[in-house]
Amino acid sequence: MKKLINSVEAVLHEQLHGLVEAHSELRLHEEPLFVTRSAGPAAGKVAVMSGGGSGHEPMHCGYVGEGMLAGACPGEIFTSPTPDQMYDCGQAIDGGQGVLMLIKNYTGDILNFETAAELLHASGTAVATLVIDDDVAVKDSLFTTGRRGVANTVLIEKLLGAAAARGDSLDECRALGERINNQGHSLGIALGACTVPAAGKPSFALAENEMEFGIGIHGEPGIERRPFGSLDETVDSMFTTLIEHGHYQRSLRHWDRLAGDWQETRQAKQALAKGDRVIALVNNLGATPLSELYGVWHRLAQCCDEFGLTIERKLIGSYCTSLDMQGISITLLKVDDPLLALWDAPVNTPALRWGC
Amino acid sequence: MKKLINSVEAVLHEQLHGLVEAHSELRLHEEPLFVTRSAGPAAGKVAVMSGGGSGHEPMHCGYVGEGMLAGACPGEIFTSPTPDQMYDCGQAIDGGQGVLMLIKNYTGDILNFETAAELLHASGTAVATLVIDDDVAVKDSLFTTGRRGVANTVLIEKLLGAAAARGDSLDECRALGERINNQGHSLGIALGACTVPAAGKPSFALAENEMEFGIGIHGEPGIERRPFGSLDETVDSMFTTLIEHGHYQRSLRHWDRLAGDWQETRQAKQALAKGDRVIALVNNLGATPLSELYGVWHRLAQCCDEFGLTIERKLIGSYCTSLDMQGISITLLKVDDPLLALWDAPVNTPALRWGC
């Protein structure tokens, strides 16, 4: 394994120090470790926070800034952050309107965020939670009950960050998040594995001409291992799967701040349908050349057009990665005019910036 | 070789179609192949154009747009575009104030751009040329006489695009470009090779723990192959080499539009010195995780601080790549207030965008 690091032990700290040194609008807190805006809490606004294992950069710390996250908690690589990180982060970012925790659906993250939510509530901070589960590749996996949370997280962080910035209440932000989560679908494929520094070797092996269809962002398997044919074949299958696996009913629980307890609701993800308008994200899982993402885009735009989806906005690049994995994911999120207004609102973070 | 492409023959066209479909502010011209702004020539402004082999995306086509390039000519992967591409592009973008051609110093590019410059001149279009040679790793290489043109090209394209947008004349743009080129230095390293689709296998092999120090953007060797120690050791050596190899005297030729002929001038690149202010670019050559770039930034900022350079602006990401090469380059460009004003001027391209 060759990586541009000093040691497995130092990697997270040196990279986070680099991030905040390069972007003085961010502040790194240590012991416990989390990142906030340097400017401090935005008074009178809901504070949107997220977190999760590292290795998915720029997610999440690269999305801290005006119009997006108020704070983010990085765990070790592919390992959930701990409740004390989330608790201290929540306390640091609360501007008096409470904290909305965005949680990707992995068992470890769920457990730790739930503990942090209870602690924050007990300390008098208003808190709400949203579990994100956009990966159509699995129902249950090695690391989750239900679908995994992957790249739609980036779109949700942007949209809810904008809702918070315009002054939506905690309850409004959470309800909006639930709606967005139910309208967004992702699917990933890998042609090659990533290497976790602490492991020192690729996390799986694919034969020449083999592809993992439905890969997770930690290298977890998805739908099946199958031969890689061509770009067009691959994008066509991904698109079809995104549509066909779209509908999905499950229970999700979230913190009810009035009851001071957890509430379970029956939720249904909506499949995309002809006539829908979408934000499309073609996401690099790490080691894929940008030029190939544009090849993917070329075919994806055809698929959307033939099916009857209108692409209203787009992101093409490295937004929710898996270290140096060779592969991509596609996210399609159904939107309407109010969501597009939130999308177009100014954002100023290291990894997403416009209108500022 | 597994790549997200349909065929070696189709790759360039499908990727360029994807680019312009995703970014409607760009227009793709075919037979011959080049990219311009959709809005057409900017009347009364110098048109800055560039071009070169593909495989370095987003360079150059991703930098076409307001405040940067007026047009770009993509060759096949790692192969110079042809004079007819450059000639037609130059004619398409000329807004009446002439065309400035930015040429990375490779023998093939030089020959083809020189032919195109002569053709454009003969057709009555005012033309000027600037050869970029920022790579301190080599004096002469497999593909060049003199230093190679690498990632400082991105900074030069931005700065001269801004100069053109504010109304600088062709002669002023060229003279400014010469100054910027003499103040900028780059150096790259690779931990792993890229794979050119048509070749189907990695372009070189490195042993475990071996690094190519001074790599070119086509995988050409540079200073030496040496053991990879650590991030800090690597960045320290790169920084020292950037400083120590900075001074460089050579002849460069450019088109003299009044004489209607080539003019050779003796030029000296200035080494960076204590007290200088710089724009720093930490550039991903392709397959390096973003997190590692921030580790590089952390150490580079220390090196600059200890030496006495002030980092005024920065770019950290994939700006001048070599397909899926694992590695990075560092560019340091000396700037002053007028250059910073050009840097901060609005730019609106697929790969670089602010203030618009």
XYZ file of C-alpha atoms in Angstrom:
712
model
C 0.000 0.000 0.000
C 1.327 3.427 -0.979
C -0.620 6.408 0.262
C 0.266 10.052 0.749
C 0.072 9.802 4.515
C 2.568 9.754 7.358
C 1.063 6.965 9.414
C -2.219 5.171 9.862
C -2.538 6.812 13.284
C -1.931 10.376 12.065
C -3.932 10.344 8.867
C -7.241 11.729 10.117
C -5.740 14.555 12.152
C -3.312 15.741 9.502
C -6.004 15.750 6.827
C -8.475 17.651 9.002
C -5.803 20.160 9.963
C -5.102 20.632 6.265
C -8.801 21.211 5.611
C -9.208 23.963 8.175
C -5.843 25.538 7.313
C -6.935 25.758 3.689
C -10.413 26.990 4.611
C -10.300 29.460 7.435
C -14.095 29.672 7.448
C -13.990 26.266 9.181
C -12.851 25.517 12.702
C -11.478 22.197 13.926
C -12.347 21.173 17.477
C -10.268 18.452 19.092
C -11.005 16.077 21.959
C -13.589 15.328 20.881
C -13.071 15.838 17.171
C -15.540 17.842 15.075
C -15.683 20.695 12.586
C -17.882 23.795 12.725
C -18.088 27.142 10.979
C -15.506 29.554 12.373
C -18.152 32.230 12.666
C -19.899 30.311 15.438
C -23.591 29.436 15.680
C -26.050 31.240 13.412
C -28.381 32.852 15.929
C -32.038 32.169 15.338
C -31.410 29.446 12.745
C -31.660 25.690 12.959
C -28.205 24.071 13.002
C -27.915 21.170 10.553
C -25.226 18.667 11.462
C -24.027 15.397 10.032
C -21.222 12.967 10.551
C -20.037 9.478 9.877
C -16.936 7.491 9.174
C -14.154 9.256 7.302
C -13.046 8.115 3.851
C -15.938 9.714 1.966
C -14.379 13.153 1.530
C -15.459 15.836 0.860
C -18.436 14.421 2.808
C -19.128 15.559 5.518
C -16.589 18.117 6.777
C -16.183 19.643 3.302
C -19.855 20.623 3.419
C -19.629 22.731 6.550
C -20.279 26.371 5.781
C -22.911 28.994 5.041
C -26.005 27.543 3.454
C -25.147 23.939 4.262
C -23.921 22.206 7.444
C -23.321 23.989 10.729
C -21.102 21.157 11.926
C -19.811 17.683 11.090
C -18.344 14.830 13.130
C -15.737 12.669 11.410
C -15.144 9.151 12.700
C -12.068 7.098 11.944
C -12.061 5.752 8.399
C -15.286 3.833 7.750
C -16.094 3.925 11.485
C -18.911 5.857 13.139
C -18.012 8.895 15.214
C -18.858 8.609 18.914
C -21.752 10.154 20.841
C -19.441 12.580 22.672
C -18.313 14.068 19.360
C -21.921 14.519 18.274
C -23.019 15.864 21.634
C -20.247 18.466 21.845
C -20.759 19.422 18.197
C -24.493 19.848 18.745
C -23.872 22.078 21.745
C -21.313 24.148 19.840
C -23.531 24.829 16.830
C -26.951 25.364 18.417
C -28.096 28.891 17.638
C -31.174 28.619 19.825
C -33.456 26.926 17.290
C -32.171 23.418 17.808
C -30.068 20.856 15.992
C -31.092 18.609 13.107
C -28.957 15.473 12.887
C -28.596 13.887 9.447
C -27.740 10.226 9.873
C -26.789 7.843 7.108
C -28.466 4.512 7.736
C -25.715 2.350 9.222
C -26.183 0.498 12.484
C -23.189 2.099 14.195
C -24.131 5.622 13.176
C -27.736 5.105 14.232
C -26.746 3.876 17.694
C -24.299 6.685 18.327
C -26.473 9.473 16.955
C -29.419 8.193 18.986
C -27.364 8.335 22.176
C -26.197 11.842 21.288
C -29.766 12.951 20.546
C -30.913 11.769 23.974
C -27.992 13.502 25.674
C -28.634 16.755 23.828
C -32.332 16.601 24.661
C -31.508 15.972 28.315
C -29.212 19.005 28.299
C -32.048 21.194 27.046
C -31.090 21.446 23.380
C -33.936 20.927 20.940
C -32.977 18.067 18.640
C -34.436 16.267 15.646
C -33.089 13.378 13.616
C -33.371 12.262 10.016
C -32.200 8.861 8.798
C -31.114 8.835 5.152
C -31.556 5.605 3.162
C -31.218 6.189 -0.569
C -29.272 3.151 -1.828
C -31.623 0.985 -3.883
C -29.057 -1.833 -4.057
C -29.952 -3.514 -0.785
C -32.786 -4.022 1.607
C -30.550 -5.181 4.424
C -26.768 -5.374 4.271
C -23.753 -6.239 6.369
C -23.923 -2.869 8.067
C -27.569 -1.859 7.968
C -31.104 -2.776 8.588
C -32.806 -1.413 5.525
C -31.265 0.608 2.742
C -27.892 2.281 3.111
C -27.433 6.040 3.186
C -25.134 7.160 0.373
C -24.762 10.098 -2.029
C -28.251 11.583 -1.703
C -26.917 12.704 1.679
C -25.021 15.459 -0.147
C -28.179 16.772 -1.802
C -30.113 16.582 1.462
C -27.365 18.447 3.327
C -27.492 21.220 0.706
C -31.281 21.515 0.641
C -31.791 21.402 4.408
C -28.874 23.763 4.943
C -30.678 26.225 2.685
C -33.981 25.665 4.495
C -32.272 26.351 7.824
C -30.606 29.467 6.428
C -33.919 30.932 5.315
C -35.326 30.399 8.791
C -37.356 27.197 8.649
C -38.084 25.754 12.087
C -36.614 22.505 13.358
C -39.870 20.659 12.754
C -40.186 22.110 9.255
C -36.614 21.150 8.406
C -37.131 17.586 9.639
C -40.396 17.159 7.739
C -38.850 18.551 4.585
C -35.887 16.211 5.020
C -38.193 13.235 5.302
C -39.900 14.217 2.069
C -36.593 14.707 0.224
C -35.281 11.413 1.549
C -38.356 9.627 0.233
C -37.874 11.155 -3.216
C -34.178 10.328 -3.736
C -32.524 7.151 -5.013
C -28.902 6.137 -5.516
C -26.982 3.195 -6.941
C -23.244 2.572 -7.178
C -20.951 0.282 -9.135
C -17.268 -0.520 -8.666
C -14.652 -1.688 -11.122
C -11.943 -1.746 -8.469
C -11.673 -1.721 -4.671
C -10.447 0.910 -2.266
C -7.630 0.407 0.213
C -8.244 1.368 3.833
C -4.936 2.595 5.330
C -5.279 0.473 8.470
C -5.946 -2.648 6.388
C -3.142 -1.988 3.944
C -4.651 -3.959 1.094
C -7.628 -3.630 -1.264
C -10.894 -4.384 0.496
C -12.010 -6.850 -2.166
C -10.761 -8.347 -5.412
C -12.531 -8.260 -8.751
C -11.484 -10.358 -11.691
C -10.520 -8.629 -14.910
C -13.821 -7.674 -16.538
C -15.834 -8.047 -13.327
C -17.923 -5.302 -11.738
C -19.624 -5.030 -8.362
C -23.131 -3.842 -9.219
C -24.729 -2.095 -6.268
C -21.526 -1.378 -4.326
C -21.735 0.412 -0.975
C -19.510 3.312 -0.027
C -17.399 1.111 2.212
C -16.940 -1.547 -0.447
C -19.871 -3.638 0.777
C -21.418 -5.873 -1.863
C -24.778 -4.965 -3.314
C -26.949 -6.625 -5.904
C -24.444 -8.908 -7.610
C -21.039 -9.309 -9.110
C -21.374 -9.339 -12.869
C -19.275 -8.949 -16.015
C -18.541 -5.380 -17.050
C -19.753 -4.927 -20.600
C -19.649 -1.306 -21.636
C -20.354 2.157 -20.338
C -23.779 2.273 -21.988
C -24.818 -1.165 -20.743
C -23.742 -0.252 -17.232
C -25.533 3.088 -17.122
C -28.656 1.559 -18.671
C -28.768 -1.149 -15.980
C -28.162 1.392 -13.250
C -30.945 3.609 -14.534
C -33.411 0.726 -14.839
C -32.589 -0.463 -11.333
C -32.990 3.055 -9.926
C -36.469 3.212 -11.401
C -37.594 -0.359 -10.683
C -36.299 -0.507 -7.116
C -37.546 2.971 -6.299
C -40.693 2.125 -4.381
C -39.892 0.869 -0.888
C -41.894 0.736 2.311
C -40.246 0.615 5.683
C -40.424 1.915 9.231
C -38.121 4.757 10.190
C -37.763 6.197 13.603
C -36.915 9.727 14.591
C -36.605 11.704 17.779
C -39.851 13.380 18.827
C -38.693 16.427 20.726
C -42.101 17.148 22.255
C -42.625 13.614 23.537
C -38.947 13.409 24.401
C -38.829 9.947 22.920
C -38.429 7.968 19.719
C -41.273 7.723 17.269
C -41.612 5.077 14.582
C -43.418 5.977 11.369
C -44.306 3.956 8.323
C -42.624 5.592 5.346
C -42.762 4.941 1.603
C -40.054 5.894 -0.839
C -41.583 6.959 -4.141
C -40.328 5.474 -7.391
C -39.504 8.012 -10.085
C -42.176 8.349 -12.751
C -42.451 9.766 -16.236
C -42.764 13.516 -16.060
C -40.742 13.898 -12.864
C -38.134 16.628 -12.585
C -34.830 15.657 -10.955
C -31.482 16.780 -9.667
C -28.952 14.268 -11.019
C -25.637 13.523 -9.323
C -22.948 11.526 -11.112
C -20.562 10.825 -8.288
C -16.972 9.614 -8.431
C -16.308 6.958 -5.778
C -12.666 7.978 -5.891
C -10.303 6.934 -8.652
C -12.447 7.417 -11.745
C -11.200 10.046 -14.211
C -13.476 13.078 -14.602
C -13.617 12.390 -18.336
C -15.351 9.058 -17.653
C -17.946 10.805 -15.486
C -18.838 12.891 -18.522
C -19.177 9.711 -20.558
C -21.586 8.479 -17.878
C -23.430 11.779 -18.032
C -23.827 11.495 -21.805
C -25.623 8.166 -21.448
C -27.557 9.095 -18.316
C -29.002 12.152 -20.034
C -30.247 9.872 -22.831
C -31.811 7.460 -20.321
C -33.605 10.297 -18.529
C -34.803 11.756 -21.776
C -36.151 8.440 -23.099
C -37.898 7.638 -19.820
C -39.334 11.123 -19.472
C -37.361 12.657 -16.600
C -36.299 16.294 -16.861
C -32.866 16.993 -15.395
C -33.203 20.383 -13.715
C -29.842 20.596 -11.949
C -26.709 18.456 -11.806
C -23.520 17.664 -9.969
C -20.710 15.752 -11.674
C -17.620 15.011 -9.617
C -16.263 13.614 -6.355
C -18.925 14.318 -3.728
C -19.394 11.124 -1.714
C -16.342 8.968 -2.195
C -14.950 5.727 -0.918
C -11.251 6.568 -0.643
C -9.630 5.454 -3.920
C -12.367 3.150 -5.165
C -12.688 2.913 -8.938
C -16.374 3.345 -9.635
C -19.298 5.716 -9.644
C -22.734 6.207 -8.238
C -25.788 7.846 -9.734
C -28.337 9.700 -7.598
C -31.683 10.936 -8.897
C -33.712 13.173 -6.616
C -37.224 14.269 -7.560
C -37.636 18.027 -7.126
C -40.190 20.773 -7.580
C -39.886 24.562 -7.768
C -39.599 25.112 -4.004
C -36.795 22.516 -3.774
C -35.036 24.087 -6.760
C -35.160 27.461 -4.998
C -33.408 25.841 -2.025
C -30.882 24.221 -4.370
C -30.110 27.546 -6.030
C -29.732 29.398 -2.729
C -26.174 30.537 -1.961
C -23.809 27.972 -0.485
C -20.244 28.533 0.621
C -18.376 25.427 1.715
C -15.004 23.978 0.682
C -16.640 21.450 -1.647
C -19.835 23.184 -2.791
C -19.955 26.886 -3.448
C -22.108 29.157 -5.536
C -23.930 32.440 -5.376
C -21.801 33.720 -2.489
C -8.217 -2.778 -18.299
C -11.663 -1.797 -17.031
C -12.826 1.695 -17.849
C -16.233 3.330 -17.984
C -16.104 3.715 -21.746
C -17.783 2.051 -24.699
C -14.764 1.705 -26.955
C -11.340 3.197 -27.426
C -12.578 4.808 -30.634
C -15.672 6.419 -29.084
C -14.218 7.625 -25.810
C -13.282 11.172 -26.740
C -16.529 11.970 -28.540
C -18.837 10.540 -25.898
C -17.031 12.378 -23.111
C -17.061 15.696 -24.958
C -20.725 15.272 -25.793
C -21.356 14.647 -22.096
C -19.449 17.805 -21.201
C -21.459 20.098 -23.451
C -24.756 18.376 -22.600
C -24.060 18.991 -18.918
C -22.870 22.553 -19.521
C -25.002 24.289 -22.084
C -22.802 27.372 -21.890
C -20.298 25.359 -23.967
C -20.597 24.368 -27.597
C -18.943 21.368 -29.216
C -17.775 21.766 -32.801
C -17.048 18.632 -34.798
C -14.881 18.036 -37.862
C -12.622 19.455 -36.738
C -13.164 18.990 -33.027
C -13.066 21.934 -30.620
C -15.073 23.560 -27.831
C -16.122 27.204 -27.540
C -18.493 29.269 -25.457
C -22.067 28.889 -26.720
C -22.496 32.655 -26.602
C -20.056 33.101 -29.484
C -17.059 35.449 -29.625
C -16.808 38.256 -27.063
C -16.728 41.324 -29.278
C -13.857 43.683 -28.576
C -12.018 41.235 -26.314
C -8.948 39.112 -26.905
C -9.870 35.429 -27.288
C -7.671 33.158 -25.168
C -7.459 29.601 -26.443
C -5.592 26.498 -25.440
C -5.480 22.859 -26.340
C -3.482 19.707 -26.105
C -3.859 15.987 -25.764
C -6.881 14.730 -23.855
C -6.509 12.803 -20.596
C -5.860 15.859 -18.424
C -9.494 16.702 -17.707
C -10.854 19.153 -16.717
C -7.982 20.805 -18.648
C -8.566 22.313 -21.189
C -12.209 22.059 -22.295
C -13.479 22.345 -18.701
C -11.937 25.814 -18.527
C -13.883 27.270 -21.435
C -16.262 29.958 -20.263
C -16.606 33.554 -19.138
C -13.469 34.894 -17.546
C -11.244 32.078 -18.777
C -10.823 30.363 -22.163
C -12.749 31.348 -25.271
C -11.991 27.993 -26.873
C -10.071 24.752 -26.461
C -8.880 22.055 -28.843
C -8.745 18.505 -27.506
C -6.443 15.992 -29.185
C -6.731 12.256 -28.805
C -5.528 11.049 -25.401
C -1.972 12.293 -24.797
C -1.735 13.373 -28.459
C -1.557 16.918 -29.758
C -4.581 18.328 -31.554
C -4.009 19.178 -35.196
C -3.487 22.591 -36.828
C -6.905 22.490 -38.512
C -8.600 22.190 -35.113
C -6.647 25.165 -33.807
C -7.171 27.200 -36.953
C -10.932 26.676 -37.029
C -11.178 27.293 -33.287
C -9.191 30.521 -33.600
C -11.465 31.733 -36.377
C -14.581 30.829 -34.402
C -13.570 32.672 -31.224
C -11.932 35.816 -32.591
C -13.919 38.813 -31.399
C -11.880 41.274 -33.448
C -9.010 41.727 -30.993
C -7.104 38.613 -31.926
C -6.343 35.191 -30.504
C -3.808 34.297 -27.820
C -2.709 30.665 -28.005
C -1.522 29.049 -24.784
C 0.765 26.164 -25.631
C 2.153 23.654 -23.169
C 5.766 22.952 -24.060
C 5.649 19.627 -25.886
C 7.210 19.193 -29.291
C 4.010 18.026 -30.977
C 1.911 20.847 -29.552
C 4.518 23.431 -30.478
C 4.683 22.246 -34.095
C 0.924 22.165 -34.550
C 0.196 25.431 -32.792
C 2.943 27.138 -34.807
C 1.389 25.965 -38.054
C -2.023 27.136 -36.873
C -0.622 30.535 -35.845
C 0.853 31.034 -39.311
C -2.415 30.012 -40.964
C -4.454 32.343 -38.773
C -2.055 35.209 -39.441
C -2.259 34.560 -43.165
C -6.053 34.646 -42.944
C -5.917 38.079 -41.355
C -6.546 37.117 -37.714
C -4.222 38.757 -35.201
C -2.486 35.994 -33.278
C -0.018 35.705 -30.416
C 1.488 32.652 -28.757
C 2.708 31.813 -25.283
C 4.676 28.668 -24.486
C 4.199 27.422 -20.914
C 7.074 25.555 -19.253
C 6.600 25.277 -15.496
C 7.784 21.749 -14.665
C 11.053 22.022 -12.729
C 11.640 18.260 -12.971
C 13.345 18.234 -16.351
C 15.381 20.377 -18.646
C 14.755 18.208 -21.675
C 12.533 15.163 -21.728
C 11.228 12.498 -24.057
C 8.625 14.891 -25.397
C 10.140 18.341 -24.998
C 13.043 20.598 -25.537
C 13.211 22.439 -22.253
C 10.795 22.194 -19.356
C 7.359 20.655 -19.722
C 4.146 22.637 -19.417
C 1.978 21.251 -16.636
C -0.426 22.537 -13.968
C 0.597 26.201 -13.968
C -1.279 26.209 -17.268
C -4.520 26.255 -15.265
C -3.485 29.355 -13.333
C -2.275 31.077 -16.503
C -5.542 30.288 -18.292
C -7.485 31.841 -15.402
C -5.331 34.953 -15.117
C -5.115 35.667 -18.841
C -8.812 34.935 -19.276
C -9.467 37.636 -16.694
C -7.062 40.031 -18.388
C -8.821 39.474 -21.706
C -12.227 39.969 -20.075
C -11.235 43.347 -18.646
C -10.110 44.454 -22.093
C -6.342 44.032 -22.191
C -4.930 44.062 -25.716
C -3.389 41.031 -27.388
C 0.133 42.355 -26.819
C -0.635 43.138 -23.185
C -2.081 39.671 -22.603
C 0.941 37.999 -24.168
C 3.435 40.079 -22.178
C 1.527 39.415 -18.967
C 1.476 35.712 -19.782
C 5.219 35.684 -20.270
C 5.689 37.271 -16.867
C 3.327 34.832 -15.147
C 4.982 31.885 -16.853
C 8.369 33.040 -15.587
C 7.047 33.254 -12.017
C 5.402 29.822 -11.778
C 6.882 26.428 -10.927
C 5.423 22.930 -10.710
C 6.575 19.465 -9.696
C 4.730 16.145 -9.710
C 5.165 12.742 -8.125
C 3.453 9.445 -8.858
C 2.833 6.431 -6.670
C 1.047 4.559 -9.450
C 0.676 4.752 -13.229
C -2.265 5.682 -15.407
C -3.749 3.432 -18.073
C -4.295 4.892 -21.533
C -7.389 3.236 -23.055
C -5.694 2.506 -26.379
C -2.737 0.865 -24.616
C -4.901 -1.168 -22.253
C -2.278 -1.495 -19.539
C -0.541 0.786 -17.020
C 2.008 3.042 -18.683
C 4.747 2.104 -16.235
C 5.300 -0.149 -13.237
C 6.499 0.950 -9.826
C 7.617 -1.473 -7.163
C 5.815 -1.485 -3.832
C 7.224 1.507 -1.958
C 8.614 3.161 -5.085
C 7.725 6.652 -6.269
C 8.427 8.491 -9.518
C 9.734 11.865 -8.349
C 9.237 14.501 -11.024
C 6.578 12.658 -13.039
C 5.161 14.272 -16.164
C 1.456 14.463 -16.920
C 1.728 11.675 -19.483
C 3.636 9.394 -17.138
C 7.047 10.496 -18.432
C 9.880 10.043 -15.956
C 11.357 13.067 -14.262
C 14.141 13.444 -11.751
C 14.425 9.919 -10.430
C 12.663 6.860 -9.145
C 13.099 6.712 -5.392
C 11.619 4.993 -2.340
C 8.444 6.529 -0.974
C 9.016 7.384 2.670
C 6.193 9.444 4.064
C 3.892 12.291 3.170
C 6.030 14.856 5.000
C 9.295 13.649 3.459
C 7.721 13.740 0.004
C 6.255 17.228 0.345
C 9.478 18.550 1.865
C 11.523 17.224 -1.077
C 9.029 18.613 -3.552
C 9.124 22.016 -1.904
C 12.916 22.114 -1.785
C 13.146 21.089 -5.429
C 10.600 23.732 -6.451
C 12.745 26.392 -4.788
C 16.171 25.119 -5.819
C 15.308 24.394 -9.435
C 13.347 27.599 -9.828
C 15.880 29.719 -11.650
C 16.189 28.698 -15.292
C 17.392 30.481 -18.374
C 16.295 29.490 -21.831
C 15.211 30.786 -25.194
C 11.500 30.861 -25.958
C 9.974 31.829 -29.239
C 6.665 33.457 -29.892
C 4.795 34.773 -32.889
C 5.461 38.445 -33.588
C 2.276 39.612 -35.218
C 3.766 42.873 -36.519
C 6.786 41.247 -38.127
C 4.603 38.307 -39.174
C 7.307 35.933 -38.056
C 8.742 34.069 -35.087
C 10.839 35.873 -32.562
C 13.252 34.223 -30.147
C 13.839 35.859 -26.768
C 16.109 34.975 -23.891
C 13.933 34.385 -20.854
C 14.713 33.698 -17.206
C 12.396 31.939 -14.815
C 12.677 33.434 -11.341
C 13.201 31.206 -8.359
C 10.855 31.864 -5.440
C 12.401 33.868 -2.629
C 11.644 34.603 0.995
C 8.906 37.190 1.225
C 7.196 36.188 -2.015
C 3.411 35.880 -2.150
C 2.022 32.897 -4.030
C -1.012 31.115 -5.364
C -0.587 27.448 -4.407
C -2.168 24.591 -6.335
C -2.227 21.075 -4.894
C -3.322 19.074 -7.885
C -4.633 15.524 -8.052
C -3.113 13.634 -10.992
C -6.184 11.423 -10.962
C -6.716 8.647 -8.450
C -5.598 10.300 -5.213
C -8.303 10.704 -2.548
C -9.209 14.312 -1.731
C -8.384 13.609 1.916
C -4.750 12.957 0.977
C -4.597 16.285 -0.877
C -5.489 17.964 2.416
C -2.706 16.042 4.119
C -0.363 17.425 1.448
C -1.776 20.896 2.037
C -1.122 20.629 5.779
C 2.583 20.000 5.179
C 2.924 22.401 2.252
C 1.527 25.240 4.347
C 4.215 24.516 6.958
C 6.951 24.481 4.285
C 5.784 27.812 2.879
C 5.566 29.319 6.323
C 9.048 28.178 7.352
C 10.606 29.366 4.096
C 8.787 32.697 4.181
C 6.207 32.401 1.394
C 2.728 33.808 1.981
C -0.034 31.733 0.425
C -2.543 34.268 -0.888
C -4.892 31.968 -2.788
C -5.209 28.234 -3.304
C -6.681 25.449 -5.360
C -6.883 21.906 -4.003
C -8.356 19.271 -6.281
C -8.280 17.673 -9.733
C -7.284 20.441 -12.134
C -4.607 19.032 -14.452
C -4.817 15.266 -14.345
C -3.236 12.301 -16.018
C -6.222 9.985 -16.386
C -6.207 7.689 -13.331
C -2.640 8.261 -12.201
C -2.077 7.986 -8.456
C -0.071 11.045 -7.539
C -0.087 14.785 -7.151
C 1.632 17.913 -8.311
C 2.343 21.143 -6.499
C 2.397 24.491 -8.294
C 3.598 27.719 -6.711
C 3.038 30.930 -8.649
C 4.421 34.226 -7.425
C 1.748 36.930 -7.453
C 1.236 40.579 -6.595
C -1.883 42.675 -6.036
C -2.672 43.172 -9.738
C -2.427 39.415 -10.355
C -4.611 38.712 -7.322
C -7.234 41.073 -8.715
C -7.225 39.019 -11.914
C -7.436 35.813 -9.875
C -10.426 37.115 -7.926
C -12.268 38.309 -11.037
C -15.415 36.312 -11.851
C -14.986 33.047 -13.706
C -17.701 30.745 -14.932
C -16.527 27.477 -16.427
C -17.464 23.850 -15.706
C -14.360 23.309 -13.577
C -13.630 26.748 -12.121
C -16.396 29.066 -11.062
C -16.707 31.937 -8.644
C -18.139 35.418 -8.361
C -20.585 34.855 -11.223
